[in-house]
Amino acid sequence: MEEAAAARDRAIDWLVRTQREDGGWGSSSIELFAESGFSVETYYAWQGASHGLAIMALQSAPSTPERLAAFERAIDWMCEQRLPQRGSDWDVDYSWSALYCFVAATRIAEDPRLAGTERLELLVQRGREWWGILERNETPSGGWAYYDDPPYTRRPKWATSFCTAAVAPAIERGMRLGWIEDPGHLERAIRVMERAALPNGAYSYNGSDAVPRAPVGESIDTVKGSLGRIQVCHWARRVLGEPSITNERLRWGLDQFFEHHVFLDQARMRPIPHEGFYANAGYFYLFAHYYAAEVIELLPEDEREAYHAQLRPHLVKCQREDGSVCDFLGSTYTVTGGTAYAALALGLGIARD
């Protein structure tokens, strides 16, 4: 556990050290040829998404004057920068920045360090604006994703299980905060996750199929291709009170995660999306580990450490000498977001000490 705490601190210190004076991280421009082909706006959207994760990591870490100052600068950047826009007819990647910045805003709004401050007032306003983007981009059948298919429409038609699960608990929090009035958004998000739940225990990638397809062979919708989606969907559904997601189901999902972890290892840092076995992509890795840590925290307290002890080495082994962590390519948004995911996951395992 001491090694995990040290790794978490190195990750947080990297975020503090690499933060710009204006409170942001990285670049809003394309940095790698491998990322060409997206709209110009998408790189700004990815920067925003990683920023939301970085704020959550700073918020979760033990406070020091330097970390608190970085946390406050990061909030200011998120509140002051322009909102992203849809990049093109098919490219709706600005949903990623809206998703994680909205999640971050709902968490920060309840942070006692901001109580009664002007910064909180600005955050609430910006949080509502992030929700406005999500509200406009919710698909007709519920849920969110980041692309659209022909015929292109103002309201995208495609949702994924994992985007929807990642934001669903924050929607409930937003309702408690008074930012969201219509409960239908959450009800539809819950139905997306229910539709995506497959008989084999996996969750389909596509959350919009009325009748999910049966996964065969090396399908991404087998358990081995769904290791991260199982975690995020189990976490979201359990937090939202779904009675079928019992402790037994949580344990099963975690046991599958560790039994088949080699498929995440094999895909990490591969430069082509979904080039791993069972269509695993490099960027599944840290996402999956963060939500696995969240699932562990839902188990009885006396069971958590055994699972965290299995999880930590898979995070620590990926950390670079400078404290950063990455699972895909290496542009600043992937390193910032990856380091934040790792810090959050490691922190969950040691937060009770």
Short mmCIF file of C-alpha atoms in Angstrom, two decimals:
data_model
loop_
_atom_site.label_atom_id
_atom_site.label_comp_id
_atom_site.label_asym_id
_atom_site.label_seq_id
_atom_site.Cartn_x
_atom_site.Cartn_y
_atom_site.Cartn_z
CA MET A 1 0.00 0.00 0.00
CA GLU A 2 2.92 2.35 0.68
CA GLU A 3 4.10 1.81 -2.90
CA ALA A 4 0.62 2.69 -4.15
CA ALA A 5 0.51 5.86 -2.05
CA ALA A 6 3.90 6.89 -3.39
CA ALA A 7 2.77 6.19 -6.97
CA ARG A 8 -0.42 8.19 -6.42
CA ASP A 9 1.60 11.11 -5.05
CA ARG A 10 3.99 10.99 -8.02
CA ALA A 11 1.02 11.12 -10.39
CA ILE A 12 -0.56 14.05 -8.54
CA ASP A 13 2.76 15.87 -8.39
CA TRP A 14 3.13 15.40 -12.16
CA LEU A 15 -0.26 17.05 -12.66
CA VAL A 16 0.75 19.97 -10.43
CA ARG A 17 4.14 20.32 -12.10
CA THR A 18 2.86 20.25 -15.68
CA GLN A 19 -0.13 22.52 -15.19
CA ARG A 20 0.17 25.79 -17.09
CA GLU A 21 -0.08 29.12 -15.29
CA ASP A 22 -3.57 29.62 -16.72
CA GLY A 23 -4.73 26.40 -15.01
CA GLY A 24 -4.92 24.11 -18.04
CA TRP A 25 -2.90 21.18 -19.30
CA GLY A 26 -1.57 20.28 -22.67
CA SER A 27 -2.67 21.49 -26.05
CA SER A 28 -5.89 22.04 -27.97
CA SER A 29 -4.17 21.27 -31.28
CA ILE A 30 -3.30 18.04 -33.05
CA GLU A 31 0.05 16.74 -31.82
CA LEU A 32 0.47 13.41 -33.59
CA PHE A 33 -0.06 12.33 -37.19
CA ALA A 34 -1.75 9.20 -35.83
CA GLU A 35 -4.57 11.41 -34.55
CA SER A 36 -5.28 13.10 -37.88
CA GLY A 37 -8.67 12.75 -39.52
CA PHE A 38 -10.78 14.30 -36.79
CA SER A 39 -12.26 17.75 -36.83
CA VAL A 40 -10.06 20.59 -35.56
CA GLU A 41 -12.46 21.12 -32.65
CA THR A 42 -12.03 17.56 -31.42
CA TYR A 43 -8.52 18.14 -30.07
CA TYR A 44 -9.88 20.95 -27.90
CA ALA A 45 -12.66 18.60 -26.76
CA TRP A 46 -10.17 15.92 -25.76
CA GLN A 47 -8.16 18.51 -23.87
CA GLY A 48 -11.31 19.43 -21.97
CA ALA A 49 -12.16 15.83 -21.13
CA SER A 50 -8.71 15.16 -19.70
CA HIS A 51 -8.99 18.43 -17.78
CA GLY A 52 -12.14 17.20 -16.06
CA LEU A 53 -10.35 14.03 -15.00
CA ALA A 54 -7.35 16.00 -13.75
CA ILE A 55 -9.57 18.19 -11.57
CA MET A 56 -11.14 15.10 -10.01
CA ALA A 57 -7.71 13.64 -9.31
CA LEU A 58 -6.53 16.83 -7.61
CA GLN A 59 -9.74 17.02 -5.60
CA SER A 60 -9.34 13.44 -4.36
CA ALA A 61 -5.70 13.75 -3.28
CA PRO A 62 -4.51 14.69 0.22
CA SER A 63 -4.35 18.48 0.24
CA THR A 64 -1.19 20.56 0.27
CA PRO A 65 -0.91 24.28 -0.49
CA GLU A 66 0.52 23.49 -3.93
CA ARG A 67 -2.20 20.99 -4.76
CA LEU A 68 -4.96 23.27 -3.55
CA ALA A 69 -3.63 26.12 -5.68
CA ALA A 70 -3.50 23.81 -8.72
CA PHE A 71 -7.04 22.60 -7.99
CA GLU A 72 -8.35 26.16 -7.84
CA ARG A 73 -6.52 27.19 -11.02
CA ALA A 74 -7.98 24.15 -12.79
CA ILE A 75 -11.50 25.09 -11.74
CA ASP A 76 -10.95 28.63 -13.02
CA TRP A 77 -9.71 27.35 -16.38
CA MET A 78 -12.74 25.10 -16.77
CA CYS A 79 -15.09 27.99 -15.95
CA GLU A 80 -13.37 30.62 -18.10
CA GLN A 81 -12.51 28.78 -21.32
CA ARG A 82 -14.99 28.75 -24.17
CA LEU A 83 -17.35 25.82 -24.39
CA PRO A 84 -16.51 23.30 -27.14
CA GLN A 85 -18.68 22.83 -30.19
CA ARG A 86 -19.64 19.91 -32.39
CA GLY A 87 -16.76 19.26 -34.74
CA SER A 88 -18.56 18.04 -37.86
CA ASP A 89 -21.56 16.10 -39.08
CA TRP A 90 -20.16 12.79 -37.80
CA ASP A 91 -17.66 13.93 -35.14
CA VAL A 92 -19.42 14.55 -31.82
CA ASP A 93 -16.32 14.16 -29.65
CA TYR A 94 -17.17 17.29 -27.72
CA SER A 95 -19.47 15.01 -25.76
CA TRP A 96 -16.34 13.71 -24.01
CA SER A 97 -15.45 17.12 -22.60
CA ALA A 98 -19.06 17.75 -21.59
CA LEU A 99 -19.27 14.34 -19.97
CA TYR A 100 -16.17 14.49 -17.77
CA CYS A 101 -16.36 18.21 -17.03
CA PHE A 102 -19.98 17.77 -15.96
CA VAL A 103 -19.01 14.85 -13.73
CA ALA A 104 -16.21 16.96 -12.25
CA ALA A 105 -18.48 19.97 -11.73
CA THR A 106 -21.08 17.95 -9.82
CA ARG A 107 -18.39 16.58 -7.52
CA ILE A 108 -16.66 19.91 -6.95
CA ALA A 109 -19.97 21.65 -6.23
CA GLU A 110 -20.19 19.61 -3.02
CA ASP A 111 -16.60 20.29 -1.95
CA PRO A 112 -16.69 22.23 1.34
CA ARG A 113 -13.58 24.18 0.35
CA LEU A 114 -15.67 26.11 -2.18
CA ALA A 115 -18.67 26.79 0.03
CA GLY A 116 -19.82 30.40 -0.16
CA THR A 117 -17.20 31.46 -2.71
CA GLU A 118 -17.51 33.27 -6.02
CA ARG A 119 -15.64 30.35 -7.55
CA LEU A 120 -18.53 28.06 -6.60
CA GLU A 121 -21.03 30.41 -8.26
CA LEU A 122 -19.03 30.32 -11.49
CA LEU A 123 -18.69 26.56 -11.25
CA VAL A 124 -22.44 26.08 -10.87
CA GLN A 125 -23.07 28.24 -13.93
CA ARG A 126 -20.53 26.31 -15.98
CA GLY A 127 -21.83 22.98 -14.71
CA ARG A 128 -25.28 23.87 -16.00
CA GLU A 129 -23.72 24.80 -19.34
CA TRP A 130 -21.95 21.44 -19.55
CA TRP A 131 -25.28 19.79 -18.87
CA GLY A 132 -26.79 21.87 -21.66
CA ILE A 133 -24.38 20.24 -24.11
CA LEU A 134 -25.24 16.78 -22.82
CA GLU A 135 -28.96 17.52 -22.95
CA ARG A 136 -28.71 18.63 -26.59
CA ASN A 137 -26.74 15.53 -27.53
CA GLU A 138 -28.75 12.88 -25.73
CA THR A 139 -29.94 10.37 -28.32
CA PRO A 140 -33.68 9.90 -28.86
CA SER A 141 -33.57 6.55 -27.04
CA GLY A 142 -31.27 7.87 -24.30
CA GLY A 143 -27.55 7.91 -23.64
CA TRP A 144 -24.47 9.49 -25.15
CA ALA A 145 -21.56 8.74 -27.44
CA TYR A 146 -19.14 10.66 -29.63
CA TYR A 147 -20.02 9.95 -33.29
CA ASP A 148 -23.10 10.04 -35.48
CA ASP A 149 -24.07 7.97 -38.51
CA PRO A 150 -25.89 8.92 -41.72
CA PRO A 151 -28.33 10.49 -42.04
CA TYR A 152 -26.60 13.05 -39.83
CA THR A 153 -28.90 14.89 -37.47
CA ARG A 154 -28.60 17.70 -34.95
CA ARG A 155 -29.32 15.23 -32.15
CA PRO A 156 -26.97 12.25 -32.56
CA LYS A 157 -28.52 8.81 -32.81
CA TRP A 158 -25.77 6.58 -31.38
CA ALA A 159 -25.09 5.95 -27.69
CA THR A 160 -22.54 3.71 -26.02
CA SER A 161 -23.01 1.84 -22.77
CA PHE A 162 -19.78 3.16 -21.25
CA CYS A 163 -20.24 6.87 -22.02
CA THR A 164 -23.73 6.65 -20.60
CA ALA A 165 -22.61 4.75 -17.49
CA ALA A 166 -19.73 7.15 -16.82
CA VAL A 167 -22.11 10.12 -16.56
CA ALA A 168 -25.30 8.54 -15.19
CA PRO A 169 -24.47 8.86 -11.46
CA ALA A 170 -23.52 12.50 -12.04
CA ILE A 171 -26.96 13.09 -13.57
CA GLU A 172 -28.52 11.93 -10.32
CA ARG A 173 -26.15 14.24 -8.44
CA GLY A 174 -27.09 17.07 -10.79
CA MET A 175 -30.74 16.48 -10.00
CA ARG A 176 -30.01 16.74 -6.28
CA LEU A 177 -28.11 19.97 -6.90
CA GLY A 178 -31.07 21.41 -8.79
CA TRP A 179 -29.26 21.61 -12.11
CA ILE A 180 -31.54 19.10 -13.85
CA GLU A 181 -35.32 19.05 -13.58
CA ASP A 182 -36.46 16.31 -15.95
CA PRO A 183 -35.92 12.81 -14.45
CA GLY A 184 -36.42 11.33 -17.91
CA HIS A 185 -32.76 11.83 -18.80
CA LEU A 186 -31.66 9.51 -16.00
CA GLU A 187 -34.46 7.03 -16.67
CA ARG A 188 -33.40 6.73 -20.30
CA ALA A 189 -29.73 6.37 -19.32
CA ILE A 190 -30.63 3.51 -17.02
CA ARG A 191 -32.50 1.81 -19.86
CA VAL A 192 -29.43 2.15 -22.09
CA MET A 193 -27.39 0.19 -19.56
CA GLU A 194 -30.15 -2.37 -19.16
CA ARG A 195 -30.31 -2.88 -22.93
CA ALA A 196 -26.56 -3.27 -23.11
CA ALA A 197 -26.43 -6.00 -20.46
CA LEU A 198 -25.86 -9.31 -22.28
CA PRO A 199 -26.63 -12.87 -21.13
CA ASN A 200 -22.90 -13.67 -21.04
CA GLY A 201 -22.35 -11.02 -18.34
CA ALA A 202 -20.72 -8.52 -20.70
CA TYR A 203 -22.10 -5.17 -21.79
CA SER A 204 -22.45 -4.38 -25.46
CA TYR A 205 -20.39 -1.49 -26.81
CA ASN A 206 -23.41 -0.11 -28.61
CA GLY A 207 -26.09 1.13 -26.24
CA SER A 208 -28.61 2.01 -28.94
CA ASP A 209 -29.50 -1.45 -30.24
CA ALA A 210 -33.07 -2.33 -29.36
CA VAL A 211 -32.10 -6.00 -29.63
CA PRO A 212 -28.39 -6.52 -28.76
CA ARG A 213 -26.51 -8.87 -31.05
CA ALA A 214 -25.20 -12.18 -29.74
CA PRO A 215 -21.40 -11.94 -29.47
CA VAL A 216 -19.41 -14.69 -31.16
CA GLY A 217 -15.73 -15.39 -31.78
CA GLU A 218 -13.50 -12.43 -30.97
CA SER A 219 -16.36 -9.97 -30.73
CA ILE A 220 -15.85 -6.84 -28.66
CA ASP A 221 -19.04 -7.84 -26.86
CA THR A 222 -17.59 -10.97 -25.32
CA VAL A 223 -16.47 -10.77 -21.70
CA LYS A 224 -12.83 -10.49 -22.82
CA GLY A 225 -13.70 -7.44 -24.91
CA SER A 226 -15.94 -5.94 -22.23
CA LEU A 227 -13.65 -5.95 -19.19
CA GLY A 228 -13.85 -2.19 -18.69
CA ARG A 229 -17.52 -1.83 -19.68
CA ILE A 230 -18.46 -4.44 -17.10
CA GLN A 231 -16.82 -2.32 -14.40
CA VAL A 232 -18.27 1.06 -15.35
CA CYS A 233 -21.77 -0.31 -15.95
CA HIS A 234 -21.77 -2.38 -12.75
CA TRP A 235 -20.56 0.67 -10.82
CA ALA A 236 -23.16 3.03 -12.28
CA ARG A 237 -26.07 0.65 -11.96
CA ARG A 238 -25.18 -0.27 -8.38
CA VAL A 239 -24.74 3.38 -7.34
CA LEU A 240 -28.12 4.14 -8.89
CA GLY A 241 -29.78 1.39 -6.88
CA GLU A 242 -30.23 -1.43 -9.41
CA PRO A 243 -31.01 -4.46 -7.19
CA SER A 244 -29.71 -7.05 -9.66
CA ILE A 245 -26.15 -5.72 -9.31
CA THR A 246 -25.44 -7.61 -6.11
CA ASN A 247 -22.10 -8.05 -4.38
CA GLU A 248 -21.91 -11.42 -6.13
CA ARG A 249 -22.23 -9.72 -9.53
CA LEU A 250 -19.59 -7.15 -8.60
CA ARG A 251 -17.19 -9.92 -7.52
CA TRP A 252 -17.83 -11.85 -10.72
CA GLY A 253 -17.01 -8.80 -12.83
CA LEU A 254 -13.80 -8.13 -10.92
CA ASP A 255 -12.77 -11.79 -11.09
CA GLN A 256 -13.26 -11.74 -14.87
CA PHE A 257 -11.25 -8.51 -15.04
CA PHE A 258 -8.23 -10.09 -13.39
CA GLU A 259 -8.59 -13.50 -15.04
CA HIS A 260 -8.56 -11.99 -18.54
CA HIS A 261 -6.37 -8.98 -17.78
CA VAL A 262 -3.82 -10.12 -20.34
CA PHE A 263 -6.07 -8.77 -23.11
CA LEU A 264 -5.88 -5.28 -21.64
CA ASP A 265 -2.12 -5.64 -21.22
CA GLN A 266 -1.75 -6.74 -24.82
CA ALA A 267 -3.68 -3.74 -26.14
CA ARG A 268 -2.12 -1.01 -23.99
CA MET A 269 -0.08 1.51 -26.02
CA ARG A 270 -0.97 -0.09 -29.35
CA PRO A 271 -1.40 2.83 -31.76
CA ILE A 272 -4.41 1.57 -33.72
CA PRO A 273 -7.80 1.67 -31.98
CA HIS A 274 -9.25 -1.80 -31.33
CA GLU A 275 -6.24 -3.62 -32.74
CA GLY A 276 -5.99 -5.87 -29.68
CA PHE A 277 -7.63 -9.26 -29.31
CA TYR A 278 -11.40 -9.02 -28.79
CA ALA A 279 -11.18 -5.50 -30.25
CA ASN A 280 -9.59 -4.12 -27.11
CA ALA A 281 -8.04 -0.68 -27.58
CA GLY A 282 -5.11 0.83 -25.73
CA TYR A 283 -7.28 3.53 -24.22
CA PHE A 284 -9.50 0.92 -22.56
CA TYR A 285 -6.75 0.20 -20.03
CA LEU A 286 -6.76 3.08 -17.54
CA PHE A 287 -10.49 3.74 -17.95
CA ALA A 288 -11.12 0.12 -16.97
CA HIS A 289 -8.79 0.22 -13.97
CA TYR A 290 -10.33 3.38 -12.57
CA TYR A 291 -13.85 1.99 -12.68
CA ALA A 292 -12.63 -1.36 -11.32
CA ALA A 293 -11.36 0.60 -8.31
CA GLU A 294 -14.76 2.26 -7.97
CA VAL A 295 -16.44 -1.16 -8.04
CA ILE A 296 -14.09 -2.47 -5.35
CA GLU A 297 -15.18 0.37 -3.08
CA LEU A 298 -18.79 -0.86 -3.34
CA LEU A 299 -17.92 -4.22 -1.78
CA PRO A 300 -17.96 -4.87 1.99
CA GLU A 301 -14.97 -3.15 3.58
CA ASP A 302 -13.27 -6.37 4.64
CA GLU A 303 -13.16 -7.57 1.01
CA ARG A 304 -11.73 -4.46 -0.61
CA GLU A 305 -8.04 -4.71 0.19
CA ALA A 306 -7.64 -8.12 -1.45
CA TYR A 307 -8.98 -6.72 -4.72
CA HIS A 308 -7.05 -3.45 -4.49
CA ALA A 309 -3.90 -5.49 -3.92
CA GLN A 310 -4.52 -7.18 -7.26
CA LEU A 311 -5.30 -3.90 -9.01
CA ARG A 312 -2.41 -1.72 -7.82
CA PRO A 313 0.48 -3.52 -9.56
CA HIS A 314 -1.25 -3.13 -12.93
CA LEU A 315 -1.24 0.64 -12.41
CA VAL A 316 2.18 1.04 -10.81
CA LYS A 317 3.88 -0.93 -13.58
CA CYS A 318 2.65 1.62 -16.14
CA GLN A 319 3.99 4.69 -14.34
CA ARG A 320 6.91 6.51 -15.92
CA GLU A 321 9.85 7.94 -14.02
CA ASP A 322 8.35 11.44 -14.12
CA GLY A 323 5.11 10.21 -12.49
CA SER A 324 2.92 10.26 -15.60
CA VAL A 325 0.88 7.32 -16.86
CA CYS A 326 -0.35 6.63 -20.39
CA ASP A 327 -2.10 3.83 -22.26
CA PHE A 328 -2.46 5.18 -25.82
CA LEU A 329 -0.20 7.12 -28.19
CA GLY A 330 1.27 9.91 -26.06
CA SER A 331 -0.28 13.27 -26.86
CA THR A 332 -0.79 15.57 -23.90
CA TYR A 333 -4.49 14.82 -23.48
CA THR A 334 -3.88 11.06 -23.22
CA VAL A 335 -1.06 11.53 -20.72
CA THR A 336 -3.01 14.04 -18.61
CA GLY A 337 -6.15 11.93 -18.60
CA GLY A 338 -4.24 8.69 -18.08
CA THR A 339 -2.30 10.09 -15.15
CA ALA A 340 -5.54 11.31 -13.61
CA TYR A 341 -7.24 7.92 -14.04
CA ALA A 342 -4.28 6.22 -12.34
CA ALA A 343 -4.20 8.71 -9.46
CA LEU A 344 -7.93 8.29 -8.90
CA ALA A 345 -7.74 4.49 -8.95
CA LEU A 346 -4.74 4.31 -6.63
CA GLY A 347 -6.28 6.85 -4.29
CA LEU A 348 -9.45 4.83 -3.86
CA GLY A 349 -7.42 1.94 -2.52
CA ILE A 350 -5.72 4.00 0.18
CA ALA A 351 -8.35 6.64 0.98
CA ARG A 352 -9.51 4.90 4.16
CA ASP A 353 -6.07 5.01 5.79
#
